[in-house]
Tab-separated table of C-alpha atoms in Angstrom:
chain	number	residue	atom	x	y	z
A	1	MET	CA	18.642	79.284	116.995
A	2	THR	CA	19.772	75.871	115.229
A	3	GLN	CA	23.159	74.130	116.767
A	4	THR	CA	24.571	74.902	113.066
A	5	GLU	CA	23.933	78.522	113.286
A	6	THR	CA	25.620	78.845	116.714
A	7	ARG	CA	28.656	77.288	115.612
A	8	ASP	CA	28.782	79.851	112.782
A	9	ALA	CA	28.339	82.595	114.705
A	10	ALA	CA	30.574	81.462	117.194
A	11	ALA	CA	33.662	81.021	114.263
A	12	ALA	CA	32.245	84.475	112.667
A	13	ALA	CA	32.995	85.852	115.987
A	14	ARG	CA	36.364	84.157	116.715
A	15	SER	CA	37.664	85.524	113.291
A	16	GLY	CA	36.233	88.875	113.536
A	17	ARG	CA	34.075	88.406	110.450
A	18	GLY	CA	30.922	88.654	112.179
A	19	ARG	CA	28.120	91.530	112.280
A	20	GLY	CA	30.062	94.449	113.961
A	21	GLY	CA	32.659	91.994	114.842
A	22	ARG	CA	36.386	93.465	115.175
A	23	ARG	CA	39.589	91.926	116.180
A	24	PRO	CA	41.079	93.030	119.376
A	25	GLY	CA	43.141	96.419	118.962
A	26	ASP	CA	41.124	96.732	115.677
A	27	ARG	CA	39.894	100.978	115.188
A	28	SER	CA	38.904	100.822	112.200
A	29	GLY	CA	36.009	99.602	111.816
A	30	GLY	CA	36.368	96.529	110.561
A	31	ARG	CA	37.565	98.405	107.070
A	32	GLY	CA	41.046	97.874	107.086
A	33	ARG	CA	42.006	101.038	106.734
A	34	GLY	CA	42.280	104.209	109.205
A	35	PRO	CA	44.634	106.395	110.909
A	36	GLY	CA	46.442	103.378	112.567
A	37	ARG	CA	47.738	102.171	109.706
A	38	TRP	CA	49.498	105.420	109.177
A	39	THR	CA	50.679	105.275	112.123
A	40	VAL	CA	52.829	102.235	111.596
A	41	TYR	CA	54.523	103.897	108.973
A	42	LEU	CA	55.412	106.978	110.351
A	43	PHE	CA	57.449	105.039	113.089
A	44	VAL	CA	59.683	104.015	109.826
A	45	VAL	CA	60.159	107.174	108.837
A	46	PRO	CA	62.998	108.123	110.765
A	47	ALA	CA	65.033	104.886	110.173
A	48	VAL	CA	64.421	105.580	106.048
A	49	VAL	CA	65.541	109.071	106.684
A	50	PHE	CA	68.775	108.475	108.512
A	51	VAL	CA	69.509	105.549	105.538
A	52	ALA	CA	68.751	107.842	102.953
A	53	ALA	CA	70.913	110.588	104.368
A	54	THR	CA	74.045	108.394	105.504
A	55	VAL	CA	73.706	105.534	103.326
A	56	LEU	CA	72.192	106.395	99.721
A	57	TYR	CA	73.212	110.113	99.757
A	58	PRO	CA	76.794	109.433	100.194
A	59	LEU	CA	76.625	106.653	97.869
A	60	ILE	CA	75.002	108.654	95.405
A	61	PHE	CA	77.089	111.483	95.167
A	62	ASN	CA	80.350	109.055	95.187
A	63	ILE	CA	78.767	107.333	92.291
A	64	ASP	CA	77.843	110.766	90.524
A	65	LEU	CA	81.762	112.318	91.100
A	66	SER	CA	83.357	109.210	89.296
A	67	PHE	CA	81.637	110.176	85.744
A	68	ARG	CA	82.771	114.163	86.106
A	69	ASP	CA	85.978	115.972	85.829
A	70	VAL	CA	86.380	117.170	89.274
A	71	GLY	CA	90.023	118.402	90.685
A	72	VAL	CA	90.714	121.694	93.110
A	73	ALA	CA	89.679	124.230	90.393
A	74	GLN	CA	86.084	122.329	89.565
A	75	ILE	CA	85.193	122.329	93.599
A	76	VAL	CA	86.153	125.912	94.231
A	77	ALA	CA	84.326	126.640	90.785
A	78	GLY	CA	81.395	124.957	91.870
A	79	ASP	CA	81.127	123.265	88.368
A	80	ALA	CA	82.370	119.801	86.804
A	81	GLU	CA	82.269	118.101	83.569
A	82	TRP	CA	80.364	114.908	82.655
A	83	VAL	CA	82.660	112.528	81.542
A	84	GLY	CA	81.175	109.512	81.302
A	85	TRP	CA	83.082	105.952	81.400
A	86	GLU	CA	86.275	108.274	80.604
A	87	ASN	CA	87.589	108.370	84.328
A	88	TYR	CA	87.050	104.310	84.677
A	89	ALA	CA	88.665	103.774	81.764
A	90	ASP	CA	91.494	105.373	83.066
A	91	GLN	CA	91.184	103.646	86.378
A	92	LEU	CA	91.411	100.427	84.857
A	93	GLY	CA	94.517	101.076	82.361
A	94	ARG	CA	96.415	101.819	85.511
A	95	SER	CA	98.950	99.435	87.160
A	96	ALA	CA	98.836	100.508	90.322
A	97	PHE	CA	95.090	100.204	90.412
A	98	TRP	CA	95.517	96.849	89.527
A	99	HIS	CA	98.841	96.290	91.990
A	100	ALA	CA	96.039	97.762	95.216
A	101	LEU	CA	93.199	95.523	93.959
A	102	VAL	CA	95.558	92.446	94.007
A	103	THR	CA	97.281	93.858	97.259
A	104	SER	CA	93.739	93.958	98.570
A	105	LEU	CA	92.787	90.826	98.020
A	106	LEU	CA	95.915	89.288	99.430
A	107	TYR	CA	95.688	91.209	102.495
A	108	THR	CA	92.189	90.586	102.938
A	109	GLY	CA	91.927	86.478	102.203
A	110	LEU	CA	95.318	86.211	104.538
A	111	ALA	CA	93.879	88.116	107.356
A	112	VAL	CA	90.444	86.928	107.304
A	113	ALA	CA	91.615	83.406	107.180
A	114	PHE	CA	93.694	83.950	110.230
A	115	ALA	CA	91.074	85.334	112.018
A	116	PHE	CA	88.605	82.297	111.003
A	117	GLY	CA	91.264	80.213	111.874
A	118	LEU	CA	92.104	81.246	115.340
A	119	GLY	CA	88.375	82.478	116.120
A	120	MET	CA	87.037	78.755	115.585
A	121	ALA	CA	89.837	77.056	117.831
A	122	LEU	CA	88.882	79.557	120.267
A	123	ALA	CA	85.266	78.969	120.080
A	124	VAL	CA	85.551	75.392	120.416
A	125	TYR	CA	87.881	76.356	123.166
A	126	PHE	CA	85.720	78.764	125.319
A	127	ASN	CA	82.276	76.202	124.330
A	128	GLN	CA	84.115	73.879	127.347
A	129	ARG	CA	83.252	74.511	130.830
A	130	PHE	CA	86.186	75.406	133.117
A	131	PRO	CA	86.264	77.653	135.948
A	132	GLY	CA	86.796	81.435	134.478
A	133	ARG	CA	85.537	81.116	131.153
A	134	ASN	CA	83.900	84.088	131.161
A	135	VAL	CA	86.454	86.245	132.008
A	136	MET	CA	88.829	85.539	129.689
A	137	ARG	CA	85.973	85.798	126.815
A	138	SER	CA	85.539	89.408	128.062
A	139	LEU	CA	89.858	89.721	128.397
A	140	LEU	CA	89.421	88.404	124.643
A	141	LEU	CA	86.994	90.919	123.279
A	142	LEU	CA	89.371	93.868	124.605
A	143	ALA	CA	91.352	93.706	121.256
A	144	TRP	CA	87.814	93.838	119.430
A	145	ILE	CA	86.881	97.014	121.598
A	146	LEU	CA	90.054	98.555	121.928
A	147	PRO	CA	89.645	101.554	119.382
A	148	THR	CA	91.942	101.250	116.273
A	149	VAL	CA	94.311	104.068	116.742
A	150	VAL	CA	95.404	102.215	119.992
A	151	SER	CA	96.181	98.543	118.629
A	152	ALA	CA	97.403	100.008	115.440
A	153	ASN	CA	100.463	101.969	117.561
A	154	VAL	CA	101.036	99.082	120.233
A	155	TRP	CA	101.768	96.984	116.828
A	156	ARG	CA	103.828	99.579	115.631
A	157	TRP	CA	105.418	99.778	119.004
A	158	MET	CA	106.004	95.998	119.093
A	159	LEU	CA	107.437	95.831	115.795
A	160	ASP	CA	109.628	98.390	115.989
A	161	GLY	CA	113.302	98.414	114.762
A	162	SER	CA	114.901	100.175	117.126
A	163	TYR	CA	113.111	99.213	120.646
A	164	GLY	CA	110.240	97.137	119.722
A	165	LEU	CA	109.057	94.519	122.150
A	166	LEU	CA	109.266	91.873	119.537
A	167	ASN	CA	113.141	92.530	118.664
A	168	THR	CA	113.818	92.233	122.024
A	169	VAL	CA	112.286	89.103	122.725
A	170	LEU	CA	114.042	87.335	119.586
A	171	GLU	CA	117.417	88.889	120.582
A	172	ALA	CA	116.837	87.580	123.576
A	173	ILE	CA	116.328	84.026	122.343
A	174	GLY	CA	119.021	84.395	119.950
A	175	LEU	CA	117.016	84.371	116.930
A	176	ILE	CA	118.510	87.750	115.715
A	177	ASP	CA	121.478	89.882	116.308
A	178	GLY	CA	120.876	93.655	115.611
A	179	ASP	CA	118.000	95.758	114.808
A	180	MET	CA	115.139	94.476	112.830
A	181	PHE	CA	112.618	96.788	110.713
A	182	TRP	CA	109.983	94.511	110.126
A	183	LEU	CA	107.396	97.387	108.968
A	184	ALA	CA	110.074	98.395	106.278
A	185	ARG	CA	110.692	95.010	104.720
A	186	PRO	CA	107.498	94.430	101.909
A	187	VAL	CA	106.802	90.775	102.991
A	188	PRO	CA	107.680	91.376	106.880
A	189	ALA	CA	104.975	94.586	106.400
A	190	LEU	CA	102.332	92.875	104.612
A	191	PHE	CA	102.209	90.008	107.213
A	192	ALA	CA	102.734	92.607	110.235
A	193	VAL	CA	99.382	94.068	108.779
A	194	VAL	CA	97.518	91.127	108.206
A	195	PHE	CA	98.232	89.958	111.545
A	196	ALA	CA	97.111	93.133	113.211
A	197	THR	CA	93.880	92.945	111.303
A	198	ALA	CA	93.205	89.652	111.937
A	199	TRP	CA	93.810	90.065	115.657
A	200	SER	CA	91.156	92.982	115.963
A	201	PHE	CA	88.884	90.430	114.033
A	202	THR	CA	89.502	87.385	115.733
A	203	PRO	CA	86.534	88.195	118.644
A	204	PHE	CA	84.105	89.194	116.657
A	205	VAL	CA	84.588	85.769	114.905
A	206	MET	CA	85.445	83.805	117.846
A	207	ILE	CA	81.563	85.200	118.976
A	208	LEU	CA	79.725	84.446	116.084
A	209	LEU	CA	81.055	80.837	115.885
A	210	LEU	CA	80.479	80.486	119.832
A	211	ALA	CA	76.954	81.040	119.502
A	212	GLY	CA	76.939	78.438	116.594
A	213	LEU	CA	78.626	75.446	118.596
A	214	GLN	CA	75.980	76.753	121.500
A	215	SER	CA	73.130	75.717	119.458
A	216	ILE	CA	74.192	72.424	118.376
A	217	PRO	CA	72.570	69.498	120.475
A	218	GLU	CA	74.578	67.979	123.035
A	219	GLN	CA	72.568	64.651	121.924
A	220	LEU	CA	74.344	64.301	118.568
A	221	TYR	CA	77.839	64.772	120.086
A	222	GLU	CA	76.711	61.698	122.699
A	223	ALA	CA	74.847	59.894	119.651
A	224	ALA	CA	78.047	60.066	117.885
A	225	LYS	CA	80.337	59.087	120.557
A	226	ILE	CA	78.486	55.609	121.568
A	227	ASP	CA	78.863	55.230	117.266
A	228	GLY	CA	82.832	55.251	118.335
A	229	ALA	CA	83.464	58.841	116.569
A	230	GLY	CA	86.706	60.796	117.716
A	231	ALA	CA	87.023	64.041	118.488
A	232	TRP	CA	88.380	65.072	115.003
A	233	ARG	CA	85.324	62.850	114.112
A	234	ARG	CA	82.570	64.556	115.536
A	235	PHE	CA	84.043	67.899	115.023
A	236	ALA	CA	84.328	67.060	110.622
A	237	SER	CA	81.060	65.488	110.657
A	238	VAL	CA	78.528	66.850	113.245
A	239	THR	CA	80.128	70.684	114.019
A	240	MET	CA	81.259	71.479	110.672
A	241	PRO	CA	77.654	70.558	108.973
A	242	LEU	CA	75.799	72.627	111.298
A	243	LEU	CA	77.670	75.466	111.725
A	244	ARG	CA	77.700	75.911	107.798
A	245	PRO	CA	75.363	78.838	107.856
A	246	VAL	CA	77.238	80.507	110.843
A	247	ASN	CA	80.558	79.855	108.864
A	248	LEU	CA	79.300	81.759	105.921
A	249	THR	CA	77.785	84.970	107.992
A	250	ALA	CA	81.602	85.408	109.659
A	251	LEU	CA	83.262	84.785	106.686
A	252	LEU	CA	81.305	86.835	104.880
A	253	LEU	CA	81.469	89.320	107.146
A	254	CYS	CA	84.829	89.489	108.050
A	255	PHE	CA	85.705	89.969	104.424
A	256	ILE	CA	83.649	92.650	103.939
A	257	TYR	CA	85.023	94.483	106.850
A	258	THR	CA	88.387	93.244	106.549
A	259	PHE	CA	88.245	94.460	102.968
A	260	LYS	CA	87.587	98.495	103.404
A	261	THR	CA	89.841	98.122	106.400
A	262	PHE	CA	91.950	101.465	106.265
A	263	ASP	CA	92.782	103.041	109.052
A	264	THR	CA	95.125	100.032	110.472
A	265	VAL	CA	97.053	99.619	107.477
A	266	PHE	CA	97.454	103.459	107.166
A	267	LEU	CA	98.570	103.866	110.768
A	268	MET	CA	101.102	101.302	110.803
A	269	THR	CA	102.669	101.806	106.922
A	270	ARG	CA	100.736	104.317	105.005
A	271	GLY	CA	101.005	101.586	102.146
A	272	GLY	CA	104.543	101.297	102.138
A	273	PRO	CA	107.434	100.253	101.955
A	274	GLY	CA	107.441	101.335	98.864
A	275	GLU	CA	103.278	99.467	97.624
A	276	ALA	CA	103.697	96.374	99.178
A	277	THR	CA	100.977	97.179	101.693
A	278	MET	CA	99.050	99.429	98.933
A	279	ILE	CA	95.841	98.299	99.490
A	280	LEU	CA	92.559	99.638	97.715
A	281	PRO	CA	91.173	102.287	100.630
A	282	ILE	CA	94.624	103.790	100.735
A	283	TYR	CA	95.029	103.797	96.976
A	284	ALA	CA	91.225	105.500	96.653
A	285	TYR	CA	92.590	108.033	99.948
A	286	ASN	CA	95.601	108.748	97.754
A	287	GLU	CA	94.429	109.690	95.033
A	288	ALA	CA	91.643	111.985	96.705
A	289	PHE	CA	93.528	114.015	98.849
A	290	GLN	CA	97.287	113.613	98.193
A	291	PHE	CA	96.656	114.388	94.427
A	292	PHE	CA	93.926	115.786	94.497
A	293	ARG	CA	91.965	113.585	91.849
A	294	PHE	CA	88.812	113.141	93.103
A	295	ASP	CA	86.765	111.912	90.176
A	296	THR	CA	89.632	108.413	89.979
A	297	GLY	CA	89.404	108.532	93.819
A	298	ALA	CA	85.653	108.197	93.731
A	299	VAL	CA	85.976	105.703	90.750
A	300	SER	CA	88.069	103.443	92.999
A	301	THR	CA	86.110	103.780	95.898
A	302	THR	CA	82.742	102.697	93.579
A	303	LEU	CA	84.532	99.790	92.472
A	304	MET	CA	85.307	98.624	95.555
A	305	LEU	CA	81.533	98.234	96.353
A	306	VAL	CA	81.949	95.375	93.873
A	307	VAL	CA	83.690	92.601	95.294
A	308	PRO	CA	81.537	92.384	98.534
A	309	LEU	CA	78.490	92.893	96.503
A	310	GLY	CA	78.751	90.042	94.797
A	311	LEU	CA	80.072	87.929	97.286
A	312	SER	CA	76.609	89.639	99.540
A	313	ILE	CA	74.493	88.362	96.079
A	314	LEU	CA	76.283	84.976	96.148
A	315	TYR	CA	75.386	84.111	99.490
A	316	PHE	CA	71.960	85.262	99.819
A	317	ARG	CA	71.065	83.272	96.811
A	318	TYR	CA	73.082	79.981	98.652
A	319	LEU	CA	70.458	81.221	101.901
A	320	ARG	CA	67.410	81.112	99.374
A	321	LYS	CA	69.052	77.656	98.190
A	322	GLU	CA	68.991	76.514	101.674
A	323	GLU	CA	65.692	77.434	102.788
A	324	THR	CA	63.707	75.714	99.373
A	325	ALA	CA	66.009	72.770	100.002
């Protein structure tokens, strides 16, 4: 065998393409097919079944419900007439629906702004080295892991007009005189549910941003210091540009979680006073389980998907653009 034939044989052996050659772990005899290939798909089956049963089926059922005339009588009888887009036209013609949508967007925007601003401040603070840093981080996570029913009732107790903690403090320092029922007034009630929601989401945002901050090379800050950049200049010119993908992820996730929040607002105000905190999830709940209009309730929840879905599409298009740039 010549030297050229020897080199060709060695290359074929390394790539598994020689006579009788196999790649490590290849049990298919080199044909690319066999039991091993289908075994891989079997591992995916439980995940596919789980997603189909818990996500796809409820979603398709809800969309189908939104195109039918479904009340209590139809639920009992087991038949529901197909009415097409009538339910959507009915909902989009109601001022109550648009009020709930605007209130949802306002509530979500304010809560995301507060949670992101506070989360960023805490992430920058905990990115510094000081004694007890890990303990303080763990304590802050309590707001995130605390059950919503507990945190909402704690906020109700603190804002109660008769025996609330906030009134006690404000009376002690002379800012108010007498009982102040915060959750019974439209504007304070809206800001109360915004603060309660932002308070619970802030640790989640902080964790995401802190992970992003710790991935920025320290040499960049040292180079900026040598160039004479101050703390604010380093934050604006180094931190924020490099943190932009993490910022967008945190904003998107926080928006989606907040936009579909139901329990915090329902437990604190039930959409009141009046309709000051009537967000879309509570509006849909009332339609379905208070007025027993299951079809229009399904329409509301289906339309709720539009805003987060649109933002998600924009987010993934941005990521694809960044990857190809």
